[in-house]
Structure formats: structure tokens, C-alpha cells
Coordinates of N, CA and C in Angstrom, one line a residue:
M10 N 3.7 10.7 -5.2 CA 4.5 10.0 -6.1 C 5.6 10.1 -4.8
K11 N 5.6 10.9 -3.8 CA 6.4 11.2 -3.2 C 6.3 9.8 -1.9
Q12 N 4.9 9.6 -2.0 CA 4.6 8.5 -0.6 C 5.1 7.3 -0.9
Y13 N 4.9 7.0 -2.6 CA 5.4 5.6 -3.1 C 6.7 5.7 -2.8
I14 N 7.6 6.7 -3.1 CA 9.3 6.7 -2.6 C 9.2 6.2 -1.5
T15 N 8.6 6.8 -0.7 CA 8.9 6.7 1.0 C 8.6 5.5 1.3
C16 N 7.3 5.0 0.8 CA 7.2 3.5 1.2 C 8.2 2.6 0.8
F17 N 8.4 2.8 -0.6 CA 9.6 1.7 -1.1 C 10.9 1.8 -0.3
T18 N 11.2 3.0 0.1 CA 12.6 2.8 0.6 C 12.3 2.5 2.3
L19 N 10.7 2.6 2.8 CA 11.0 1.9 4.4 C 10.8 0.4 3.8
A20 N 10.5 0.1 2.7 CA 10.6 -1.5 2.5 C 11.9 -2.0 2.7
I21 N 12.7 -1.4 1.5 CA 13.9 -1.6 1.6 C 15.1 -1.7 2.9
I22 N 14.7 -0.5 3.6 CA 15.3 -0.6 4.9 C 15.0 -1.6 5.8
T23 N 13.6 -1.7 5.5 CA 13.1 -2.7 6.7 C 13.8 -4.4 6.1
I24 N 13.8 -4.6 5.1 CA 14.5 -5.8 4.4 C 16.0 -6.0 4.7
F25 N 16.8 -4.9 4.6 CA 18.2 -4.7 4.8 C 18.2 -4.8 6.2
I26 N 17.1 -4.4 7.6 CA 17.8 -4.7 8.7 C 17.2 -6.3 9.3
E27 N 16.1 -6.7 8.3 CA 15.7 -8.0 8.7 C 16.7 -9.2 8.2
E28 N 17.4 -8.6 7.0 CA 18.5 -9.5 6.8 C 19.9 -9.1 7.3
Y29 N 20.1 -8.3 8.1 CA 21.5 -8.1 8.6 C 21.1 -8.8 9.8
T30 N 20.1 -8.9 10.7 CA 19.6 -9.4 11.9 C 19.5 -10.6 12.0
Q31 N 19.5 -11.2 10.4 CA 19.2 -12.9 10.5 C 17.6 -13.2 10.9
S32 N 16.7 -12.1 10.9 CA 15.6 -12.7 11.5 C 14.6 -13.2 10.3
R33 N 13.6 -13.7 10.6 CA 12.8 -14.0 9.3 C 11.4 -13.9 9.8
I34 N 11.0 -12.9 10.9 CA 9.8 -13.3 11.6 C 8.9 -12.3 10.7
L35 N 9.3 -11.1 10.2 CA 8.3 -9.8 9.8 C 8.5 -11.0 8.2
K36 N 9.2 -11.2 7.7 CA 8.8 -11.7 6.2 C 8.2 -12.6 6.2
N37 N 8.8 -14.0 7.2 CA 7.1 -14.7 7.0 C 5.7 -14.5 7.4
Y38 N 5.5 -13.3 8.0 CA 4.4 -12.9 8.5 C 3.8 -11.9 7.3
I39 N 4.7 -11.4 6.8 CA 4.1 -10.9 5.4 C 3.6 -11.9 4.3
L40 N 4.4 -12.8 4.4 CA 4.1 -13.8 3.0 C 3.1 -14.1 3.3
E41 N 2.9 -14.8 4.7 CA 1.5 -15.7 4.7 C 0.6 -14.6 5.0
N42 N 0.4 -13.5 5.3 CA -0.9 -12.7 6.0 C -0.6 -11.7 4.9
G43 N 0.1 -11.0 4.2 CA 0.4 -9.8 3.4 C -0.9 -9.3 2.9
I44 N -1.5 -10.3 1.9 CA -2.7 -9.8 1.4 C -3.9 -9.9 2.3
T45 N -3.8 -10.8 3.2 CA -5.1 -10.3 4.6 C -5.1 -9.1 4.7
L46 N -3.9 -8.5 5.4 CA -3.2 -7.4 5.7 C -3.8 -6.4 4.8
L47 N -3.6 -6.3 3.6 CA -4.1 -5.4 2.7 C -5.2 -5.1 2.4
L48 N -6.1 -6.3 2.5 CA -7.8 -6.6 2.3 C -7.9 -5.7 3.5
A49 N -7.9 -5.9 4.6 CA -8.2 -5.4 5.6 C -8.2 -3.9 5.7
L50 N -6.9 -3.3 5.7 CA -7.0 -2.0 5.6 C -7.5 -1.5 4.5
L51 N -7.6 -1.8 3.4 CA -8.6 -1.4 2.2 C -9.9 -1.1 2.7
A52 N -10.6 -2.1 3.6 CA -11.6 -2.2 4.3 C -11.6 -1.0 5.0
I53 N -10.8 -1.0 5.6 CA -11.0 0.2 6.7 C -10.9 1.8 6.0
N54 N -10.1 1.7 4.9 CA -10.2 3.1 4.2 C -11.3 3.1 3.4
V55 N -12.2 2.2 3.0 CA -13.4 2.0 2.4 C -14.2 3.1 3.4
T56 N -14.4 2.4 4.6 CA -15.5 2.7 5.6 C -15.1 4.2 5.9
S57 N -13.5 4.6 6.1 CA -13.7 6.1 7.0 C -13.6 6.8 5.4
C58 N -13.4 6.7 4.3 CA -13.6 7.6 3.2 C -15.3 7.9 3.1
V59 N -16.1 6.5 3.2 CA -17.2 6.8 3.2 C -17.9 7.7 4.0
Y60 N -17.4 7.6 5.6 CA -17.7 8.3 6.2 C -17.8 10.2 5.6
T61 N -16.4 10.2 5.5 CA -15.7 11.3 5.0 C -16.5 12.0 3.9
I62 N -16.9 11.1 2.9 CA -17.7 11.8 1.6 C -19.1 12.0 1.9
S63 N -19.5 11.4 2.9 CA -21.1 11.6 3.5 C -21.2 12.7 4.5
R64 N -19.7 13.3 4.7 CA -20.0 14.6 5.6 C -19.7 15.5 4.8
L65 N -18.9 15.6 3.7 CA -18.9 16.5 2.8 C -19.9 16.8 1.7
L66 N -20.7 15.6 1.5 CA -21.7 16.0 0.9 C -23.1 16.4 1.8
Q67 N -23.0 16.3 2.9 CA -24.1 17.1 4.0 C -23.4 18.5 4.1
L68 N -22.2 18.8 3.8 CA -21.8 20.4 3.7 C -21.9 20.6 2.5
E69 N -22.0 20.3 1.1 CA -22.4 20.8 0.2 C -23.6 21.1 0.2
D70 N -24.9 20.3 1.1 CA -26.1 20.4 1.3 C -26.7 21.7 1.8
Q71 N -25.5 21.7 2.9 CA -25.8 22.5 3.7 C -25.5 23.9 3.5
Y72 N -24.2 24.0 2.5 CA -24.0 25.4 2.1 C -24.4 25.5 0.7
K73 N -25.4 24.5 0.1 CA -25.9 24.8 -1.0 C -25.0 25.2 -2.2
S74 N -23.8 24.2 -2.3 CA -22.7 24.4 -3.3 C -22.3 22.7 -3.8
P75 N -23.4 22.4 -4.6 CA -23.1 21.4 -4.9 C -22.1 21.1 -6.1
G76 N -21.4 19.7 -6.1 CA -20.0 19.9 -6.8 C -18.6 20.4 -6.1
H77 N -19.0 20.9 -5.2 CA -17.5 21.6 -4.5 C -16.5 20.9 -4.2
F78 N -16.8 19.7 -3.7 CA -15.8 18.5 -3.1 C -15.4 17.7 -4.2
K79 N -15.9 18.0 -5.7 CA -15.9 17.1 -6.7 C -14.0 16.5 -6.6
K80 N -13.5 17.4 -6.5 CA -12.0 17.0 -6.5 C -11.5 16.0 -5.3
S81 N -12.3 16.3 -4.1 CA -11.8 15.4 -3.2 C -12.5 13.9 -3.1
K82 N -13.6 14.1 -3.9 CA -14.4 12.6 -4.2 C -13.5 11.8 -5.4
K83 N -12.6 12.5 -6.4 CA -12.3 11.8 -7.2 C -10.8 11.4 -6.2
E84 N -10.3 11.9 -5.8 CA -8.9 11.4 -5.3 C -9.1 10.5 -4.1
A85 N -10.3 10.4 -3.3 CA -10.7 9.4 -2.9 C -10.6 7.9 -4.1
L86 N -11.5 8.0 -4.8 CA -11.7 6.9 -5.6 C -10.2 6.6 -6.3
F87 N -9.4 8.0 -6.3 CA -7.9 7.0 -6.9 C -7.0 6.4 -6.2
G88 N -7.3 7.2 -4.4 CA -6.9 6.3 -3.7 C -7.3 4.8 -3.5
F89 N -8.3 4.6 -3.6 CA -8.8 2.9 -3.4 C -8.3 2.3 -4.8
K90 N -8.2 2.9 -5.8 CA -7.4 2.7 -7.3 C -6.5 2.2 -6.8
E91 N -5.5 2.8 -6.3 CA -3.7 2.7 -6.1 C -3.9 1.5 -5.0
Q92 N -4.8 1.3 -4.3 CA -4.4 0.5 -3.1 C -4.9 -0.9 -4.1
F93 N -6.0 -1.1 -4.5 CA -6.5 -2.3 -5.3 C -5.3 -2.6 -6.0
L94 N -4.5 -2.0 -6.8 CA -3.5 -2.2 -7.7 C -2.6 -2.6 -6.8
F95 N -2.2 -2.3 -5.9 CA -0.9 -2.5 -5.3 C -1.2 -4.2 -4.8
I96 N -2.7 -4.5 -4.2 CA -3.2 -5.6 -4.2 C -2.6 -6.6 -5.4
I97 N -3.1 -6.3 -6.6 CA -2.9 -7.3 -7.8 C -1.5 -7.4 -7.9
I98 N -0.6 -6.3 -7.7 CA 0.8 -6.5 -8.0 C 1.6 -7.4 -7.1
S99 N 0.9 -7.2 -6.0 CA 1.6 -8.0 -5.0 C 1.1 -9.6 -5.1
L100 N -0.5 -9.6 -5.4 CA -0.5 -11.0 -5.9 C 0.5 -11.9 -7.0
L101 N 0.2 -11.2 -7.8 CA 1.0 -11.4 -9.1 C 3.0 -11.7 -8.9
S102 N 3.3 -11.1 -7.7 CA 4.6 -11.1 -7.4 C 4.8 -12.5 -6.8
I103 N 3.9 -12.8 -5.9 CA 3.5 -13.9 -5.1 C 3.6 -15.1 -5.9
I104 N 3.0 -14.9 -7.2 CA 2.6 -16.3 -8.1 C 3.9 -16.3 -8.5
I105 N 4.2 -15.0 -9.3 CA 5.2 -15.3 -10.8 C 6.7 -15.4 -10.3
C106 N 7.4 -14.9 -9.3 CA 8.3 -15.0 -8.9 C 9.2 -16.3 -8.3
P107 N 8.2 -17.1 -7.9 CA 8.7 -18.5 -7.7 C 9.2 -19.2 -9.0
L108 N 8.2 -19.2 -9.6 CA 8.4 -19.6 -11.0 C 9.8 -19.2 -11.7
I109 N 9.8 -17.9 -11.7 CA 11.1 -17.3 -12.2 C 12.3 -17.7 -11.4
I110 N 12.0 -18.3 -10.3 CA 13.4 -18.6 -9.6 C 13.7 -20.1 -10.1
K111 N 12.4 -20.7 -10.4 CA 12.8 -22.3 -10.8 C 13.0 -22.2 -12.3
L112 N 12.6 -21.3 -13.0 CA 13.7 -21.2 -14.1 C 15.0 -20.7 -14.3
I113 N 15.4 -19.8 -13.3 CA 16.5 -19.5 -13.4 C 17.4 -20.6 -12.6
N114 N 16.8 -21.6 -11.8 CA 17.8 -22.0 -11.0 C 18.4 -23.5 -12.2
T115 N 17.5 -23.6 -13.2 CA 17.7 -24.5 -14.1 C 19.2 -24.3 -14.9
Y116 N 19.6 -22.8 -14.8 CA 21.0 -22.5 -15.4 C 21.7 -22.3 -14.3
K117 N 23.1 -22.8 -14.1 CA 24.1 -22.6 -13.4 C 24.6 -21.3 -13.4
Y118 N 24.8 -20.5 -14.3 CA 25.5 -19.4 -14.0 C 24.7 -18.3 -13.7
F119 N 23.4 -18.5 -13.7 CA 22.5 -17.3 -13.2 C 21.8 -17.9 -11.6
E120 N 22.2 -18.8 -11.1 CA 21.6 -19.0 -9.6 C 21.7 -18.1 -8.5
F121 N 22.8 -17.1 -9.0 CA 22.6 -16.1 -7.8 C 21.6 -15.4 -7.7
L122 N 21.0 -14.9 -8.9 CA 19.8 -14.2 -9.1 C 18.4 -14.6 -8.5
S123 N 18.8 -16.0 -8.0 CA 17.7 -16.3 -7.1 C 17.1 -15.8 -6.0
Y124 N 18.4 -15.5 -5.2 CA 18.4 -14.8 -4.0 C 17.2 -13.6 -4.1
Y125 N 17.9 -12.6 -5.1 CA 17.1 -11.4 -5.3 C 16.2 -11.2 -5.7
I126 N 15.8 -12.4 -6.8 CA 14.2 -12.4 -7.1 C 13.4 -12.6 -5.9
G127 N 13.9 -13.6 -5.1 CA 13.3 -14.0 -4.2 C 12.5 -12.9 -3.3
L128 N 13.3 -11.9 -3.1 CA 13.1 -10.8 -2.3 C 12.0 -9.6 -3.0
I129 N 11.7 -10.0 -4.3 CA 10.6 -9.2 -4.9 C 9.3 -9.3 -4.3
P130 N 9.0 -10.5 -3.7 CA 7.2 -10.2 -3.5 C 7.4 -10.1 -1.8
I131 N 8.6 -9.9 -1.0 CA 8.5 -9.3 0.2 C 8.6 -7.8 0.2
L132 N 9.4 -7.2 -0.6 CA 9.7 -5.6 -1.3 C 8.2 -5.4 -1.7
V133 N 7.7 -5.8 -2.6 CA 6.5 -5.3 -3.1 C 5.2 -5.3 -2.2
L134 N 5.2 -6.5 -1.4 CA 4.2 -6.5 -0.2 C 4.2 -5.7 0.9
L135 N 5.8 -5.5 1.1 CA 6.2 -4.4 2.9 C 5.9 -2.8 1.9
T136 N 6.0 -2.7 0.5 CA 5.8 -1.4 0.0 C 4.2 -1.2 0.3
A137 N 3.7 -2.1 -0.2 CA 1.9 -1.7 -0.6 C 1.5 -1.6 1.0
V138 N 2.0 -2.7 1.9 CA 1.3 -2.5 3.5 C 2.0 -0.7 4.0
Y139 N 3.1 -0.5 3.7 CA 3.4 0.9 4.0 C 2.6 2.0 3.7
F140 N 2.5 2.2 2.3 CA 1.4 2.6 1.5 C 0.2 2.6 2.0
S141 N -0.5 1.8 2.3 CA -2.1 1.3 3.1 C -1.9 1.7 4.2
I142 N -1.1 1.6 4.8 CA -1.2 2.3 6.2 C -0.9 3.9 6.0
Y143 N -0.4 4.1 5.5 CA -0.4 5.6 4.9 C -1.5 6.2 4.5
A144 N -2.1 5.3 3.7 CA -3.4 5.8 3.5 C -4.5 5.9 4.4
T145 N -4.3 5.1 5.5 CA -5.0 5.2 6.7 C -5.0 6.0 7.5
Y146 N -3.7 6.3 7.6 CA -3.5 7.8 8.2 C -4.0 9.0 7.7
D147 N -3.9 9.0 6.2 CA -4.3 10.2 5.5 C -6.2 10.1 5.7
Y148 N -6.7 8.9 5.3 CA -8.2 9.1 5.5 C -8.3 9.5 7.2
A149 N -7.9 9.3 8.0 CA -8.2 9.2 9.4 C -7.8 10.9 9.6
K150 N -7.0 11.2 9.0 CA -6.8 12.7 9.0 C -8.0 13.6 8.3
S151 N -8.3 13.3 7.2 CA -9.9 13.6 6.6 C -10.9 13.5 7.2
I152 N -11.3 12.3 8.3 CA -12.3 12.2 9.2 C -12.2 13.4 9.7
I153 N -10.9 13.5 10.5 CA -11.1 14.3 11.7 C -11.3 16.0 11.1
Q154 N -10.8 16.0 9.8 CA -11.0 17.6 9.7 C -12.5 17.6 8.8
A155 N -12.9 16.6 8.5 CA -14.2 16.7 7.9 C -15.3 16.4 9.3
S156 N -14.8 16.2 10.4 CA -15.9 16.2 11.5 C -16.0 17.4 12.1
M157 N -15.1 18.5 11.8 CA -14.8 19.7 11.8 C -15.7 20.7 11.9
D158 N -16.3 21.8 12.5 CA -17.3 22.7 12.1 C -16.5 23.9 11.0
P159 N -16.7 23.8 10.0 CA -16.2 25.0 9.2 C -16.3 26.3 9.8
N160 N -17.5 26.6 10.6 CA -17.6 28.0 10.8 C -16.5 28.3 12.4
D161 N -15.6 27.0 13.0 CA -14.9 27.6 14.0 C -13.4 28.1 13.3

């Protein structure tokens, strides 16, 4: 839960800084390439995790303790589900928010909400990207730990 809050906070800070500086570079890039970036990070994480799990399986076999790393394997699967869910939520926000904005703009008194609803897709995408980068870091850390000899 802590990493979700951290990634969400980073996304809000990023949007605030970009709005304050009136820069649209990151916003445009993330909106155009965010899903591709998320899929690339997911692919990197899957590859990293496969290496880590294969090393854990070797250690289980070497020390004759099957199922010893069962919790680690479940956590890896859960991490993939989290990333996949972020990709789905990002896609939904990209598709649904413009429709909501179009609907809101038909009512004169609610037009001010269009701006804030327009920020939802970029907020979701940035949160997902930050979370995926965190997951990549976490898997890299796991690879380093798994490659170390437990006897050292």
C-alpha cells in the first residue's frame, strides 16, 4: 500500500510542477506512449522475475527444500497482476474520461470540471509508470540477491 501512495504522490507532484511551469512535454509523451511504456516495463519485469524464480528453484533443488520459496513465487505473481491491472485502469481512463468531458461540457454549470477530469488519465498513467519503475527496481534488487551465493 505504501508504494501505491508514494507513486500516486509522485504523480500529483509531477502534474503540479508541469502545470506550474506550463510545460506539456511529459503530459503529451505519457498520453501518447504511456501504455507502450507500461507494456515494456512489464516485459522487463517478467524477464527479471523469470530469472529470479529459476534461481530460487535451483536453490530449492540444491538444498532439497521444495516449496521453500512458495511465498516469493506468489508475491511475484501478485506483482504481475498489479501491473496488469494498472495497464487496464490506464486504458479505461484514456477511453472513458474524454467521454465524460464531452458529457459535462453539454451542461454550462459543470464546464469547470472538464479540466480536472482531463487530468485523470495523466494521473493514472503517471502513477502506473512510477509503480512499474518501482517494480522494476524491486525485481532488479531480487536478481542481485538471488545471484548471490547463500553460503557467503
